[in-house]
Amino acid sequence: MPPFVLHVLQSTDLPPPTYLTRVARRRIIGASLVVTLLAVLLALGINRAFGRIDVVVVSVASALLTGVIAGSCWLIGQLRSGLVVATTGAALLAVSATALVVDLQPIPLATLVAQGASPSVGSDVLLGLAQLAAVAALVGWAAHRAIMLASPDRLARESTRAAQALVFTGTGTFHDALALYRPRPAGLRHALLRHDGRLRGPVAHGVVRALRTPVRAGFGLACLLAGSTLASVGTAWSGAADGLGPTSTWTAGAVLVYLGAGWISETWRSLRDELYLPALLGGRDGGAAVRHTTWPILASLVTGLVGWSASHVLLEATDLARGGPDVAASVLMALTVVVALAARFLREMKVQLPVETLTPIVTPFGDLSGLRVLAWQFDGLLTVMVSVAVLGVATPGSGVIVVAAIAGTCLWWGLERVDRAPWALLLRLRYRTGRTDREISRC
């Protein structure tokens, strides 16, 4: 709800469920319909059963109930963060109830379609649908209860944040809108300073920062592992066969590595702030770059090695490329990780939207200034995708030169965005664990 409307309603004697239930019901219906549509299309598309009425009815019913459960769990998680475990258990119970329909098969919706291919719908299918309906009713009641127990102060804060994110999105600064929903660091059990006041080492610094946002760091590690595995499979597969499959796998792996390298820690933005914002204690040296980039680079390299090892198992199991990744595929995979890290550095060094990107570009096809704004917003993602396309047609030797040029360009543009002279910063890349009292007083 808009902040002003919510403030007016909270200033009256109306109970919160009176004006919140309708909004929450619309959100649940919207989320449920999206999940239902995707589940039905996936299930019927995989099994090619669009012509069977009984199959369509069973699939739509099960998908609709699953969508209601998913939407209710989502709303509970938004309103009552302490009930995340309970809603996760309800979702698992829903999956288990659906799996009972098809003799405990792991993919409930797809196998429901296969089960419905029989002349009539059996009692086991009806029993599974009844269990899904019971779980949906239980989770829906919990969602309604969560609305009644919602904190007015938290609703006001969330409404204000959503309005700010909408303004940022309307003005084209998507990274500022996403920054409003970044997790807040918590858990100060480990300090960034030693007992004598000196800074910790670069690896310990990154680990402590990652532990303060454990959920985000966990997702980052998962994306790095999955991305490095897919990139290794894609590079090895592209050397053994041509087509859209190897390129898509390779690109998906590179994008996951790019995302995971940013989620693994908040050190990227700390580096940007330390380079761009005024210094508290005077001038700084190049130690900031070492202190903030060592952890994400090290984590990406280690997970890349683990993913490269896991790709051998996948390739042997699927027989996509005999013998696993060769030397050329391994080199391309390593270059993909380097490109993803460079693109992440370029993306995280953003500050405000440059005014020159809003100037019109008059062409016979109309004003194309919007394309320049989109390119500025998604420059990191575009860099990764273009780099993978170039590496796909290049040899490993020329790929090294191409990646070096791309990484150097990303580093140069990233430093230019924070108004730092690239050469002056590169000449001072020496790490210092702290300043003495005399240096601090002189600053």
GROMACS .gro file of N, CA and C in nm, residues 56 84 146 211 280 314 364 386 426 436:
model
   30
   56VAL      N    1  -0.553  -3.290  -1.791
   56VAL     CA    2  -0.552  -3.145  -1.773
   56VAL      C    3  -0.619  -3.107  -1.642
   84VAL      N    4   0.943  -1.901   0.933
   84VAL     CA    5   1.001  -1.953   0.810
   84VAL      C    6   1.014  -2.104   0.817
  146ALA      N    7  -0.122  -1.446   1.026
  146ALA     CA    8  -0.004  -1.359   1.020
  146ALA      C    9  -0.042  -1.216   0.987
  211LEU      N   10   3.017  -1.381   0.716
  211LEU     CA   11   2.943  -1.440   0.828
  211LEU      C   12   2.836  -1.348   0.883
  280LEU      N   13   3.784   0.930   0.612
  280LEU     CA   14   3.766   0.978   0.749
  280LEU      C   15   3.900   1.017   0.811
  314LEU      N   16   2.965  -3.538  -1.385
  314LEU     CA   17   2.847  -3.516  -1.468
  314LEU      C   18   2.871  -3.556  -1.613
  364PRO      N   19   1.655   0.713  -3.740
  364PRO     CA   20   1.531   0.686  -3.818
  364PRO      C   21   1.436   0.591  -3.749
  386VAL      N   22   2.843  -1.140  -2.360
  386VAL     CA   23   2.923  -1.111  -2.481
  386VAL      C   24   3.058  -1.181  -2.473
  426LEU      N   25   4.679   0.181  -0.915
  426LEU     CA   26   4.752   0.057  -0.942
  426LEU      C   27   4.897   0.066  -0.895
  436THR      N   28   4.964   0.368   1.243
  436THR     CA   29   5.013   0.398   1.377
  436THR      C   30   4.945   0.524   1.428
   0.00000   0.00000   0.00000
